Structure formats: structure tokens, C-alpha cells
XYZ file of C-alpha atoms in Angstrom:
706
model
C 15.591 2.389 -35.532
C 12.868 -0.074 -34.562
C 10.132 -0.003 -37.193
C 6.860 -1.797 -36.336
C 5.353 -3.845 -39.142
C 1.663 -3.842 -38.260
C -0.446 -3.096 -35.201
C 0.040 -4.752 -31.817
C 3.586 -6.002 -32.430
C 4.743 -4.797 -28.992
C 7.316 -2.281 -30.176
C 7.456 -0.601 -26.755
C 8.427 -3.890 -25.105
C 11.079 -4.476 -27.762
C 12.420 -0.941 -27.222
C 12.687 -1.638 -23.492
C 14.495 -4.905 -24.150
C 16.877 -3.309 -26.652
C 17.841 -0.583 -24.181
C 18.410 -3.182 -21.442
C 20.497 -5.379 -23.754
C 22.712 -2.369 -24.549
C 23.021 -1.461 -20.857
C 24.090 -5.009 -20.035
C 27.022 -4.559 -22.387
C 28.107 -1.353 -20.669
C 26.958 0.840 -23.555
C 26.107 4.496 -23.074
C 22.670 4.198 -24.677
C 19.811 6.640 -25.179
C 16.276 6.375 -26.518
C 14.203 8.578 -28.815
C 10.573 8.334 -29.854
C 10.431 11.139 -32.442
C 6.622 11.480 -32.611
C 4.197 10.658 -29.804
C 1.414 8.256 -30.680
C -1.027 8.136 -27.754
C -3.818 5.614 -27.558
C -7.427 6.815 -27.516
C -8.212 8.603 -24.229
C -4.573 8.249 -23.159
C -3.283 11.348 -21.393
C 0.053 12.383 -19.966
C 3.585 11.805 -21.265
C 4.278 9.624 -24.301
C 4.246 6.038 -23.021
C 7.552 4.661 -24.338
C 9.489 7.778 -23.358
C 7.925 7.865 -19.899
C 8.619 4.160 -19.282
C 12.263 4.430 -20.374
C 12.675 7.454 -18.114
C 11.045 5.547 -15.245
C 12.986 2.317 -15.752
C 16.515 3.633 -16.251
C 18.809 6.577 -15.744
C 18.387 7.599 -19.369
C 16.966 11.044 -20.070
C 15.409 10.676 -23.535
C 14.418 13.738 -25.556
C 10.760 14.712 -25.606
C 8.864 13.578 -28.704
C 6.959 15.959 -30.919
C 3.209 15.770 -30.382
C 1.130 13.872 -32.890
C -0.944 16.997 -33.614
C 2.184 19.022 -34.417
C 3.500 16.306 -36.743
C 0.165 15.873 -38.507
C -0.157 19.627 -39.086
C 3.209 19.694 -40.862
C 2.475 16.510 -42.815
C -0.917 17.803 -43.982
C 0.711 21.097 -45.013
C 3.271 19.163 -47.078
C 6.037 20.341 -44.763
C 7.457 16.938 -43.864
C 10.992 18.235 -44.470
C 10.486 20.778 -41.698
C 9.286 17.989 -39.422
C 12.341 15.846 -40.188
C 14.643 18.811 -39.668
C 13.143 19.376 -36.233
C 13.516 15.681 -35.387
C 17.198 15.694 -36.367
C 17.823 18.854 -34.360
C 16.194 17.404 -31.259
C 18.042 14.120 -31.747
C 21.435 15.808 -32.051
C 20.971 18.158 -29.123
C 19.628 15.571 -26.679
C 21.570 12.395 -27.511
C 25.051 13.705 -28.323
C 26.758 11.792 -25.498
C 25.341 8.379 -26.404
C 27.201 5.642 -28.254
C 23.973 4.087 -29.495
C 20.457 5.503 -29.675
C 17.404 3.258 -29.961
C 14.790 5.097 -32.052
C 11.189 3.875 -31.930
C 9.141 4.344 -35.084
C 5.433 5.000 -35.528
C 2.907 2.154 -35.546
C 1.010 2.049 -38.881
C -2.641 2.320 -37.800
C -5.807 3.421 -39.585
C -5.424 6.776 -37.779
C -1.777 7.072 -38.907
C -1.716 6.089 -42.603
C 1.422 8.207 -43.037
C 3.463 6.097 -40.587
C 5.476 4.083 -43.140
C 6.545 7.130 -45.165
C 7.420 9.111 -42.057
C 9.350 6.201 -40.548
C 11.417 5.858 -43.714
C 12.019 9.606 -43.765
C 13.171 9.582 -40.120
C 15.489 6.604 -40.721
C 17.134 8.358 -43.657
C 17.320 11.692 -41.846
C 19.057 10.112 -38.845
C 21.127 7.740 -41.020
C 19.806 4.943 -38.818
C 20.120 1.203 -39.239
C 16.614 -0.247 -39.521
C 15.256 -3.239 -37.618
C 11.701 -4.349 -38.347
C 9.556 -5.499 -35.423
C 6.735 -7.896 -36.190
C 4.646 -10.655 -34.652
C 3.587 -13.884 -36.375
C -0.132 -13.599 -35.624
C -1.754 -16.556 -37.365
C 0.703 -16.477 -40.280
C 2.559 -19.533 -41.465
C 6.311 -19.121 -41.828
C 5.811 -18.605 -45.598
C 3.217 -15.877 -45.032
C 5.449 -14.186 -42.483
C 8.350 -14.299 -44.947
C 6.207 -12.632 -47.602
C 5.060 -9.980 -45.114
C 8.680 -9.132 -44.305
C 9.552 -8.900 -48.003
C 6.728 -6.400 -48.502
C 7.977 -4.398 -45.543
C 11.475 -4.328 -47.043
C 10.081 -3.077 -50.343
C 8.494 -0.128 -48.539
C 11.931 0.857 -47.235
C 14.068 0.578 -50.360
C 14.137 -3.192 -50.748
C 16.713 -5.724 -49.645
C 19.419 -3.781 -51.461
C 19.104 -1.073 -48.794
C 22.152 -1.763 -46.597
C 20.534 0.059 -43.694
C 17.964 -2.729 -43.311
C 19.844 -5.075 -41.014
C 17.236 -7.483 -39.664
C 14.007 -8.118 -37.850
C 12.794 -9.023 -34.380
C 9.823 -11.388 -34.096
C 7.832 -10.639 -30.955
C 4.895 -12.372 -29.246
C 5.607 -15.819 -30.683
C 2.729 -18.026 -29.591
C 0.468 -15.189 -28.461
C -3.318 -15.699 -28.526
C -5.028 -13.645 -31.230
C -8.604 -12.723 -32.056
C -10.452 -12.860 -35.361
C -8.989 -9.461 -36.289
C -5.408 -10.748 -35.966
C -4.869 -8.695 -32.796
C -3.239 -10.125 -29.688
C -6.242 -10.504 -27.438
C -5.887 -13.041 -24.626
C -9.194 -14.268 -23.277
C -9.744 -14.314 -19.536
C -7.950 -17.612 -19.048
C -5.054 -16.798 -21.321
C -4.621 -13.298 -20.017
C -4.348 -14.341 -16.418
C -3.237 -17.960 -16.513
C 0.066 -19.198 -17.876
C -1.416 -22.648 -18.436
C -3.251 -21.560 -21.582
C -3.524 -23.928 -24.516
C -3.119 -21.462 -27.372
C -0.850 -22.283 -30.282
C 2.848 -21.759 -29.727
C 3.547 -20.903 -33.380
C 6.359 -23.439 -33.522
C 6.305 -23.118 -37.287
C 7.616 -19.571 -36.957
C 10.999 -21.078 -36.098
C 11.225 -22.125 -39.757
C 11.583 -18.399 -40.485
C 15.229 -18.737 -39.505
C 15.754 -20.642 -42.731
C 13.342 -18.691 -44.951
C 13.639 -15.088 -43.765
C 14.928 -12.529 -46.277
C 16.370 -10.750 -43.237
C 18.622 -11.757 -40.403
C 16.472 -12.577 -37.366
C 17.940 -10.572 -34.504
C 15.492 -11.726 -31.860
C 12.630 -14.155 -31.342
C 10.570 -13.319 -28.239
C 8.063 -15.957 -27.052
C 4.724 -14.907 -25.581
C 4.904 -14.917 -21.784
C 1.496 -14.635 -20.116
C 2.801 -13.715 -16.620
C 4.341 -10.557 -18.094
C 0.857 -9.175 -18.754
C -0.447 -10.011 -15.270
C -1.780 -6.700 -13.905
C -1.769 -5.359 -10.374
C -5.009 -5.173 -8.443
C -4.824 -1.369 -8.699
C -4.664 -1.530 -12.515
C -7.880 -3.530 -12.671
C -9.545 -1.269 -10.102
C -8.686 1.775 -12.218
C -9.905 0.080 -15.402
C -13.239 -0.852 -13.818
C -13.543 2.414 -11.885
C -14.179 0.276 -8.813
C -14.985 1.435 -5.297
C -12.390 0.176 -2.823
C -13.900 -1.569 0.210
C -10.546 -2.723 1.565
C -7.363 -1.447 -0.042
C -5.007 -4.140 1.202
C -2.041 -4.802 -1.075
C -3.114 -3.201 -4.342
C 0.222 -4.178 -5.931
C -0.704 -7.869 -5.794
C -0.365 -9.536 -9.219
C -3.520 -11.133 -10.603
C -2.620 -14.428 -12.217
C -6.074 -15.758 -13.118
C -9.793 -15.017 -12.872
C -12.499 -17.157 -11.257
C -16.194 -16.289 -11.517
C -17.697 -17.635 -8.315
C -21.174 -18.663 -9.377
C -21.239 -22.210 -8.032
C -21.570 -23.630 -4.546
C -18.636 -23.276 -2.172
C -17.417 -26.920 -2.354
C -17.179 -26.616 -6.143
C -15.169 -23.390 -5.981
C -12.683 -23.886 -3.156
C -10.114 -25.446 -5.479
C -10.001 -22.143 -7.396
C -9.128 -20.098 -4.295
C -5.453 -19.898 -5.241
C -2.587 -17.441 -4.860
C -2.943 -14.570 -7.318
C -6.570 -15.372 -8.221
C -9.088 -12.604 -8.859
C -12.340 -13.894 -7.393
C -15.417 -12.314 -8.981
C -18.757 -12.733 -7.211
C -21.970 -10.883 -6.589
C -21.759 -8.570 -3.590
C -24.675 -10.361 -1.926
C -22.901 -13.763 -1.918
C -21.821 -13.596 1.735
C -20.893 -17.289 1.639
C -18.281 -16.675 -1.076
C -16.955 -13.563 0.663
C -16.523 -15.336 3.996
C -14.959 -18.406 2.338
C -12.449 -16.263 0.452
C -11.583 -14.449 3.661
C -11.086 -17.744 5.493
C -8.682 -18.837 2.764
C -6.756 -15.543 3.100
C -6.549 -15.934 6.881
C -5.135 -19.427 6.368
C -2.240 -18.091 4.320
C -3.592 -18.311 0.752
C -2.414 -15.135 -1.003
C -5.624 -14.457 -2.957
C -5.054 -11.695 -5.491
C -8.258 -9.709 -4.944
C -12.000 -10.029 -4.353
C -14.205 -8.230 -6.891
C -17.859 -7.775 -5.891
C -20.401 -7.079 -8.635
C -23.960 -5.755 -8.829
C -23.321 -2.772 -6.574
C -24.288 -4.857 -3.519
C -22.498 -3.627 -0.401
C -21.687 -6.555 1.924
C -23.580 -6.509 5.224
C -21.769 -4.744 8.095
C -21.764 -7.915 10.180
C -20.107 -9.783 7.289
C -17.433 -7.066 6.959
C -16.860 -7.282 10.704
C -16.361 -11.034 10.393
C -13.786 -10.479 7.615
C -11.583 -7.952 9.425
C -8.910 -10.583 10.083
C -8.670 -11.337 6.361
C -8.572 -7.639 5.467
C -5.575 -7.274 7.786
C -3.658 -9.831 5.675
C -3.705 -7.393 2.736
C -6.630 -8.817 0.732
C -7.907 -6.132 -1.689
C -11.708 -5.979 -1.948
C -13.394 -3.934 -4.701
C -16.991 -3.175 -5.639
C -18.504 -2.316 -9.037
C -22.092 -1.673 -10.128
C -22.158 -3.875 -13.244
C -23.459 -7.442 -13.225
C -21.242 -10.480 -13.758
C -21.774 -10.627 -17.535
C -20.993 -6.937 -17.977
C -17.954 -7.384 -15.744
C -16.639 -10.224 -17.904
C -16.920 -7.994 -20.988
C -15.135 -5.178 -19.163
C -12.322 -7.547 -18.225
C -12.022 -8.595 -21.866
C -11.376 -4.973 -22.843
C -8.654 -4.528 -20.235
C -5.579 -2.850 -21.717
C -2.668 -5.251 -21.187
C -0.025 -2.611 -21.964
C 2.491 -1.788 -19.237
C 1.421 1.074 -16.962
C 4.079 3.763 -16.716
C 4.247 3.448 -12.923
C 4.553 -0.364 -12.795
C 8.315 -0.504 -12.234
C 8.333 -4.193 -11.295
C 6.619 -5.267 -14.499
C 8.771 -2.913 -16.583
C 11.880 -4.524 -15.116
C 10.580 -8.028 -15.874
C 9.710 -7.119 -19.472
C 13.087 -5.462 -20.025
C 15.038 -8.459 -18.772
C 12.828 -10.977 -20.576
C 12.989 -9.291 -23.993
C 16.708 -8.495 -23.632
C 17.341 -12.188 -23.006
C 15.825 -13.074 -26.393
C 17.806 -10.611 -28.517
C 20.883 -11.914 -30.347
C 23.842 -11.307 -27.989
C 26.389 -11.507 -30.806
C 24.609 -8.759 -32.696
C 24.498 -6.531 -29.607
C 28.213 -7.132 -29.021
C 29.005 -6.373 -32.654
C 27.341 -2.964 -32.338
C 29.688 -1.991 -29.533
C 32.863 -3.772 -30.540
C 34.435 -0.711 -32.172
C 33.879 1.565 -29.166
C 37.138 2.585 -27.499
C 35.546 4.427 -24.566
C 36.615 3.323 -21.093
C 33.387 1.914 -19.726
C 31.921 2.117 -16.292
C 29.965 -0.883 -15.162
C 26.346 0.308 -15.127
C 23.825 -1.095 -12.601
C 21.898 -3.095 -15.238
C 25.184 -4.482 -16.570
C 26.285 -5.382 -13.041
C 23.030 -7.162 -12.165
C 23.121 -9.044 -15.465
C 26.762 -9.950 -14.896
C 25.918 -11.272 -11.432
C 23.270 -13.646 -12.721
C 25.416 -14.796 -15.668
C 28.456 -15.456 -13.452
C 26.274 -17.303 -10.948
C 24.771 -19.466 -13.704
C 28.222 -20.372 -14.938
C 29.341 -21.204 -11.382
C 26.373 -23.607 -10.934
C 26.796 -23.884 -7.154
C 24.763 -25.504 -4.394
C 23.772 -22.939 -1.742
C 22.213 -23.890 1.591
C 19.476 -21.676 3.054
C 19.035 -22.515 6.765
C 15.882 -20.364 7.056
C 14.055 -22.730 4.737
C 10.570 -22.116 6.139
C 10.801 -18.310 5.763
C 8.436 -17.138 2.949
C 10.867 -14.695 1.263
C 13.599 -17.308 1.315
C 11.292 -19.884 -0.299
C 10.338 -17.423 -3.059
C 13.999 -16.520 -3.653
C 14.966 -20.202 -3.838
C 12.322 -20.807 -6.514
C 13.566 -17.839 -8.559
C 17.208 -18.918 -8.284
C 16.351 -22.443 -9.374
C 14.168 -21.293 -12.257
C 16.815 -18.864 -13.574
C 19.685 -21.274 -12.997
C 21.389 -18.851 -10.596
C 22.089 -21.597 -8.043
C 20.917 -24.964 -6.777
C 19.194 -23.992 -3.522
C 19.011 -26.288 -0.510
C 16.240 -25.418 1.964
C 16.451 -26.640 5.558
C 13.052 -27.135 7.154
C 9.983 -29.324 7.414
C 9.137 -30.279 3.787
C 5.370 -30.172 4.425
C 5.579 -26.695 5.955
C 7.799 -25.429 3.117
C 5.482 -26.793 0.410
C 2.422 -25.331 2.168
C 4.010 -21.862 2.438
C 5.122 -22.066 -1.201
C 1.612 -23.009 -2.307
C 0.077 -20.163 -0.320
C 2.395 -17.715 -2.094
C 1.754 -19.227 -5.519
C 5.411 -20.316 -5.681
C 6.362 -23.511 -7.525
C 9.432 -25.282 -6.137
C 10.899 -27.188 -9.056
C 13.140 -30.238 -8.988
C 16.235 -28.045 -8.688
C 15.191 -26.940 -5.179
C 16.290 -29.513 -2.584
C 14.548 -29.731 0.801
C 16.092 -31.435 3.823
C 14.308 -32.038 7.096
C 16.855 -31.006 9.785
C 15.533 -33.580 12.256
C 16.399 -36.402 9.857
C 19.980 -35.328 9.058
C 21.311 -33.726 12.252
C 22.731 -36.995 13.572
C 25.256 -37.488 10.756
C 27.036 -34.228 11.631
C 27.558 -34.810 15.369
C 30.865 -36.694 15.042
C 32.361 -34.372 12.382
C 31.432 -31.350 14.475
C 33.013 -32.813 17.616
C 36.172 -33.479 15.587
C 36.293 -29.895 14.274
C 35.872 -28.447 17.772
C 37.800 -30.992 19.797
C 40.377 -28.338 20.682
C 37.573 -26.433 22.415
C 36.349 -29.497 24.300
C 33.030 -29.874 22.439
C 31.039 -32.928 23.577
C 28.495 -34.983 21.621
C 25.670 -33.782 23.856
C 26.497 -30.118 23.230
C 27.042 -30.779 19.509
C 23.587 -32.382 19.219
C 22.066 -29.385 20.962
C 23.868 -26.872 18.750
C 22.917 -28.749 15.560
C 19.272 -28.044 16.334
C 20.126 -24.534 15.076
C 19.758 -24.704 11.292
C 22.576 -22.176 10.777
C 24.963 -24.528 12.603
C 23.593 -27.452 10.599
C 24.006 -25.578 7.304
C 27.547 -24.571 8.326
C 28.454 -28.210 8.912
C 27.116 -29.101 5.469
C 29.409 -26.387 4.109
C 32.360 -27.568 6.205
C 31.875 -31.083 4.781
C 31.805 -29.712 1.182
C 28.233 -30.967 0.691
C 27.196 -27.443 -0.308
C 29.241 -24.579 -1.746
C 27.935 -21.618 0.256
C 25.491 -20.466 2.925
C 23.046 -17.537 3.051
C 21.157 -16.588 6.210
C 19.893 -13.527 8.077
C 16.299 -13.007 6.950
C 15.349 -14.142 10.474
C 18.674 -14.610 12.252
C 20.890 -11.778 13.471
C 24.288 -11.089 11.912
C 25.963 -12.577 14.977
C 23.907 -15.788 14.727
C 24.757 -16.069 11.027
C 28.503 -15.443 11.318
C 29.433 -17.095 14.629
C 29.057 -20.750 13.507
C 31.143 -20.276 10.311
C 33.868 -18.464 12.292
C 33.985 -21.404 14.701
C 33.707 -24.241 12.192
C 35.102 -22.879 8.902
C 37.345 -20.000 10.027
C 39.060 -17.364 7.875
C 40.789 -17.966 4.568
C 44.580 -18.465 4.457
C 46.398 -15.125 4.622
C 43.507 -13.295 6.302
C 43.093 -12.485 9.957
C 39.558 -11.152 9.910
C 36.210 -11.269 8.164
C 34.915 -8.017 6.682
C 32.077 -6.931 4.415
C 31.331 -4.805 1.381
C 28.247 -3.320 -0.204
C 27.881 -2.866 -3.954
C 26.345 0.599 -4.389
C 24.463 0.850 -7.687
C 24.778 4.536 -8.586
C 22.981 5.813 -11.681
C 25.982 5.404 -13.992
C 28.392 3.099 -12.180
C 28.808 0.590 -9.358
C 30.945 1.457 -6.309
C 32.256 -0.777 -3.506
C 31.892 0.323 0.136
C 33.752 -1.483 2.934
C 33.462 -2.267 5.822
C 29.925 -1.182 6.666
C 28.616 -4.191 8.602
C 31.148 -6.212 10.611
C 34.182 -4.565 12.276
C 33.345 -1.736 14.721
C 36.796 -0.136 15.075
C 39.486 -1.892 13.014
C 43.176 -1.262 13.674
C 45.467 0.050 10.940
C 46.545 -3.519 10.153
C 42.918 -4.674 9.960
C 41.950 -1.658 7.848
C 44.692 -2.600 5.377
C 43.251 -6.141 5.308
C 39.794 -4.740 4.574
C 41.178 -2.568 1.748
C 42.950 -5.512 0.103
C 39.955 -7.835 0.501
C 37.614 -5.204 -0.969
C 39.907 -4.546 -3.932
C 40.060 -8.272 -4.673
C 36.260 -8.502 -4.471
C 35.936 -5.563 -6.879
C 38.171 -7.320 -9.408
C 36.188 -10.526 -8.997
C 32.996 -8.724 -9.991
C 34.370 -6.785 -12.949
C 35.055 -3.452 -11.225
C 38.490 -1.875 -11.717
C 39.692 -1.153 -8.151
C 40.893 2.350 -7.344
C 40.895 2.329 -3.558
C 40.223 5.451 -1.481
C 40.984 5.271 2.243
C 38.359 7.624 3.636
C 38.981 10.071 6.478
C 37.861 13.514 7.593
C 40.987 15.088 6.029
C 42.841 14.730 2.736
C 46.568 14.049 2.411
C 48.684 15.680 5.099
C 46.212 18.461 5.898
C 44.897 16.881 9.092
C 46.237 15.220 12.206
C 44.938 13.074 15.041
C 44.777 9.396 15.899
C 41.909 8.641 13.474
C 43.731 10.201 10.522
C 46.997 8.540 11.497
C 45.259 5.151 11.538
C 44.058 5.653 7.966
C 47.486 6.919 6.881
C 49.211 3.889 8.438
C 46.659 1.493 6.929
C 47.310 2.964 3.478
C 51.048 2.462 3.950
C 50.608 -1.161 5.072
C 48.291 -1.979 2.150
C 50.767 -0.467 -0.350
C 53.607 -2.515 1.123
C 51.621 -5.731 0.995
C 50.158 -5.082 -2.472
C 52.395 -2.612 -4.349
C 50.429 -3.137 -7.570
C 47.225 -1.866 -5.935
C 46.021 1.630 -6.909
C 45.335 3.022 -3.453
C 45.557 6.406 -1.767
C 44.627 7.964 1.545
C 43.625 9.593 3.653
C 41.039 11.152 1.341
C 37.808 12.957 2.149
C 34.767 11.455 0.481
C 34.179 14.414 -1.852
C 37.837 14.403 -2.943
C 37.609 10.682 -3.653
C 34.508 10.832 -5.847
C 34.371 14.326 -7.427
C 36.929 15.279 -10.061
C 36.601 19.036 -9.526
C 37.228 18.683 -5.783
C 40.101 16.257 -6.413
C 41.889 18.806 -8.618
C 42.148 21.262 -5.739
C 42.549 18.916 -2.756
C 44.611 16.044 -4.215
C 45.834 16.973 -7.717
C 48.543 14.282 -7.824
C 46.491 11.423 -6.442
C 46.001 8.370 -8.706
C 42.656 7.729 -6.982
C 41.069 11.082 -6.122
C 38.085 11.959 -8.287
C 37.809 8.464 -9.746
C 37.704 6.071 -6.793
C 35.658 2.897 -7.176
C 36.403 1.280 -3.790
C 35.768 3.299 -0.605
C 37.236 2.035 2.679
C 35.761 3.678 5.777
C 37.795 4.059 8.988
C 35.198 2.438 11.266
C 31.754 0.841 11.317
C 30.051 4.011 12.537
C 31.273 6.002 9.518
C 30.758 3.210 6.991
C 27.267 2.150 8.010
C 26.041 5.725 8.334
C 27.480 6.724 4.940
C 26.140 3.744 3.046
C 22.626 4.231 4.424
C 22.700 7.992 3.842
C 23.791 7.555 0.213
C 21.352 4.704 -0.380
C 18.309 6.484 1.008
C 19.087 10.043 -0.109
C 19.875 9.016 -3.682
C 17.156 6.319 -3.723
C 19.540 3.752 -5.150
C 19.937 -0.009 -4.810
C 22.665 -1.531 -2.685
C 23.571 -5.221 -2.798
C 25.109 -6.742 0.304
C 26.619 -7.041 2.721
C 28.907 -9.575 1.082
C 31.328 -11.135 3.553
C 35.034 -11.366 2.707
C 37.874 -13.339 4.249
C 35.952 -16.532 5.104
C 37.509 -19.811 4.004
C 34.187 -20.733 2.366
C 31.475 -18.296 1.281
C 28.906 -17.294 3.898
C 26.705 -14.231 3.513
C 24.394 -12.345 5.825
C 21.029 -10.794 4.945
C 19.266 -7.814 6.418
C 16.178 -8.923 8.335
C 14.224 -6.479 6.156
C 15.577 -8.048 2.947
C 13.260 -8.258 -0.050
C 13.021 -11.353 -2.222
C 15.259 -9.725 -4.861
C 17.842 -8.914 -2.180
C 17.988 -12.581 -1.227
C 18.253 -13.650 -4.885
C 21.236 -11.356 -5.506
C 22.905 -12.432 -2.254
C 22.560 -16.072 -3.316
C 24.093 -15.101 -6.673
C 27.001 -13.358 -4.919
C 27.581 -16.430 -2.777
C 27.545 -18.770 -5.766
C 30.078 -16.579 -7.581
C 32.342 -16.462 -4.522
C 32.154 -20.260 -4.299
C 33.159 -20.597 -7.942
C 36.090 -18.222 -7.551
C 37.343 -19.777 -4.323
C 37.616 -23.123 -6.095
């Protein structure tokens, strides 16, 4: 049970991080907020419960309303309240190994919070973890505050008090000791507020074990343009991209030359609606690629129609423009009162907060909570994504990105470098790359290498001619082909200057794969290159192959694909139980298509007798236990398959897209298999996160191939 010690400690964020940390370890976790505690004027579902439901596949029990709880407390019927809480807990969380329970925040409106929290902890027999923030306390003052908190819950002799989590270390606070970033600190991660370094001394002084220490991270409170529009009740002049993150605020009250330097990516520009010069200048910046966060017009002044006409090109870039009636001073006060809590519908920010907080909770403690569990675990999607990034970090590989001037690729490279997922190498004009990065508000650190293709193409002509001498390649043709960055990146890979290659955000699959097939070829023991997708179902991760490369594989090739896919599953922590998919199960059907699957199964078993594989199986028999009992009762795979091998590209591609879109789930891939060195293809509609995970996959493959 997470018990907040004071107001504004961020217990919801800590709850999110705790749940994510459990999920990463493959734990069947649930969440319970026993009593709702809405903020003033807050309507709808209880915030923590709604966010957990939005951000995961967990179905937490509904909390009791605050009014219901207060009626029982005021009537001296707290035992009835606790009985109801235990009943709801038991009925709704029975299948979970661990339940994270979020306690009440002790506010002036909830003076009963401490007593009720202690009662709930005892009623549920819960281990207690205090959640606090340092505020302006010294380490000694924080130690004393924690001792007082312990005394309210039975003292240090209470064995159920197991530790504390210190949140918001270094957060800006106001004179009332409440986390209250000013305009600069709220929207700009370059703030100069104290970092509370002294709080680290708590590790030596604390009466409790410190289970987590979460630094303040200003970007995590950066709102979307829509959040600010809702807060200000603004009129939308141009909707644009209302999901744009606002990283800082600039009040445009000076002349244009003195303000241009503040027209940056993610900036909220605030100006009077009659300042046509500022409006036009901001729009010019947007049309020149600067990703301005939003334009907020004050005073209720509608821009002139001719000015709006002039700005249509900027509006088309996605620039949000909003109008409010208050003046600039009133607007600044309204921005100060902006609620920095996570909106329930902001899935991107929820995900960032979960991962950030989870990364600052003691891993050894989390592992100790689950060490005694004997349940056979499925690899959950959060655990799989976490495992990908951890494995990639450990691999520490250099990955070349031939499409180095492509904006999504640049953003993904920055993320991979910052998180240590890989050491990206961008191919492209350095000036163009830096300009595009700046326009997106992306910082390319020292770990991102940039090579100008024109300057390095010459050194690969001779090695390329040597590799392709059997095909009669000449220097002239080699020079011409090396003008293609995918060919250039492939030669860097062939020469072991990089460890893997990722392309496809612009290039077709054929353009991405052809050069590696010519210059790197397949791995020893393999006759073809195939692909898999990792399908992140709500409670487990499945492998689908081949859904991207081979149109109509033979039985021998299908056996190759099955073996490659099983090996890939093992490499990524998934126990392979391989189902060879067909339109019939067992011996019930006939025809050339079924016979191909049957023969492929036989070949794969002969080549890899230790492999758990069966086929032909229909998809429902492979994945559903109740269907498997009737259609394939003796199959070692039916009902519990983790690797699905489709008979042809038509079936595989159609199935993966149908499952992905119908179930609204994430798929990662395609990941190519069978290449002598790792090369992976992207969808041309890939998002930045898709590219990041593909780079991670490639880095892991490179580490394993070594």
C-alpha cells in the first residue's frame, strides 16, 4: 500500500510507476484505490483508477465514492467501510500476485486520511510504503518527518512498514511548500531551481529503507496544446495539431527582432490578437519548418481576415492558434494556475511517466517481491518492451540509418542515443540533419554520429568491387550504386564498421533488402531471409512469421521460416511452441496447401527434433484451449502456441493486420531473419517509436550474432 505523507507528493505517478515496474518483471499485478478523492470541480471516474485502466490491460476495482466513505466515517461506522473495502478487494483482485493499493492524501478536506489509511492497511494485511517529497526540507528535517509518519502507523516496530519512496527530488516549490513550477520551470527543462542534492544524504539517515528516489523531470509535465486550450476555455482559430507538447512559454511583447530567437520548437507564443506582425512572423517560422507549439492570442482581438488568409500556409503545417478574451497579465495568472496533473486521456504522457518512475524504483526490491512466485509467466507487453531496451543497452551496438535526413529517423536516433539503446549513425548532409533536428526541437547528442555520404563514398568503391567481382561489377557502376545511402550503409556493415542497418521509412522493402542480399548474403545454414512480427497482445507476446517477405514458400522454405522464428522467439525471451497454420487441423483436410504445411512440419521436426512444433493447425485451435481440446487434444502446441507460421504471405500479412487493427494492439516488426548480419526494414508509415524499437531489435540481433 502506497501511503502519501503530505499533499502534492505525486502518489498517482508513483502508483503508475509501481505498476509498470511489476509488469516489467512479468508479474500479474492489479491496482486498487479504495476511496476516490477527486479534486475540486473534478468530474468523471477517479483519476488514478481511470489512468491505470487507460494505460494497461489491468481492470482495477471501482473505488468507493468519497461521499459514501465520509457518511460512514461520520456515523462512526468505519468498520463497515473497511469490510466493504476488503470485500471489493477480494472479489476484484483474486487473480493477481501483487496488488498496488493507493492510499488517501491527507488534506484539510480529508483530516481522517491517516486513520483510514492505517485501517485499510491492517484490513488488507498490506505492506506499507510511504510516499513523500523533500520540498524545502533538509535531509535531517525529512528524516524527522518520516519518523513522525512511522509513529502514526505503529512505529518502526511495525514489520509491515517496509520503506519509503521519495518523489519530486529537485522540484520547484512555492511559499506554501507545494510543487508549483513558475512559467519557465513548468515549460522549460533548463530551469535553475534547486536539485535537493542534500536529500541523497537520506540514504544514510533514513529510519526506513529508501525504495525509490525519483528526480523532478520538467518535460514530464509538459502539456498538450489541447490541455491548455481546455484550461483557458479558448476559442480555436486553427486546430492544427492539438497534441503538440508545449515546452516553454514566450510572451511576445517586444519588437520582432528581439523575439525571433524565442520562436522555437514546442514554444507557446502568447501575444495580443492585434499584433499582426507577431502572428505573421510566427507563421513564417512555422512555414520554414520550426515546429512552434501553439500561438495564443489574447485580448479577444480576432486577427484581420487578410492576415488569416496570409497565414493559411502556416495553418496547413499543423500550427494550433487559440484566442482568449483576457489580457496578457490575466493570461499569465491563468497559466500559473494550470493543473500539471496527467490528464486521463493523455496516453503518451502516461506512458512516459510510468517508464520514468519505474526506472527509479529499486529493482532488487521489486524482484524480491516476486521471487517466491512459482507461476509460469507469460511475457507481458510492458515486460517485453522493457526487455528490448535493456537487452539493446547491454549490446551497445552501432546501427547505421541510411535515411539520415528523414525527420522521424532523426528523432528516433536522438531517443536511442539518449536512452543508450544504440549508437546511431546517420547518413546525410550534417547541416540539413542539424536544421531538421532543430526545427523538431530534437537535440542530437555526442552519441549520434553523422557522416556526409559524399565524403565517404570513395573508400567503399574497391571493397564493393571485390565483393561483387563474380558478378562483373565495375568501379564506375560501384560509384553510381554507392550514391544510394542504403548501399553505402550496407557496405559499412559488410566492412564491420557498424553492427546493423535499419531503413524503410522512405525506401521500399525491396530497396532496403536487395543490397544486403547482394553484399552480405544469408547466414550459414540458411537458404532464405524471412521476417517475423512481435504481436503485443494484452497479456502476452506472440510471434508471427512470415508476414512480409516470402510470397509462396515451399515446404522446405516454410520449415526454414519455422526454425528461424523459433530461434528468434528464444532470443527475445519467448518460449517457442510453434504452430504451423493451415485451413484444417491434423489429418482432417487435404489439398496441396495443407500437404505443404504437413510436409514443412515434418521437415522442421527432422531438422530440430527438440523443437515443440505441430501442424497443420487452424488458428483457433492453435490459440484457444477450449477449441484445442476438441480439435487437437493430443497436440503439444494447440491452445498454447506462441509462434505462428503462416503458409504464405497472403495469409500472414492479412492475419497480422486484421489482428493488429481489430484488437487495437501494438506490433513490432518486421524483424528480418536469416541474414548474415542484422538488417531490418521499416514500414513507410512507421512512427518514431516504431523506429526506436526496430533499432533496438537490430542492436540485440547484432549482439547475439557475435
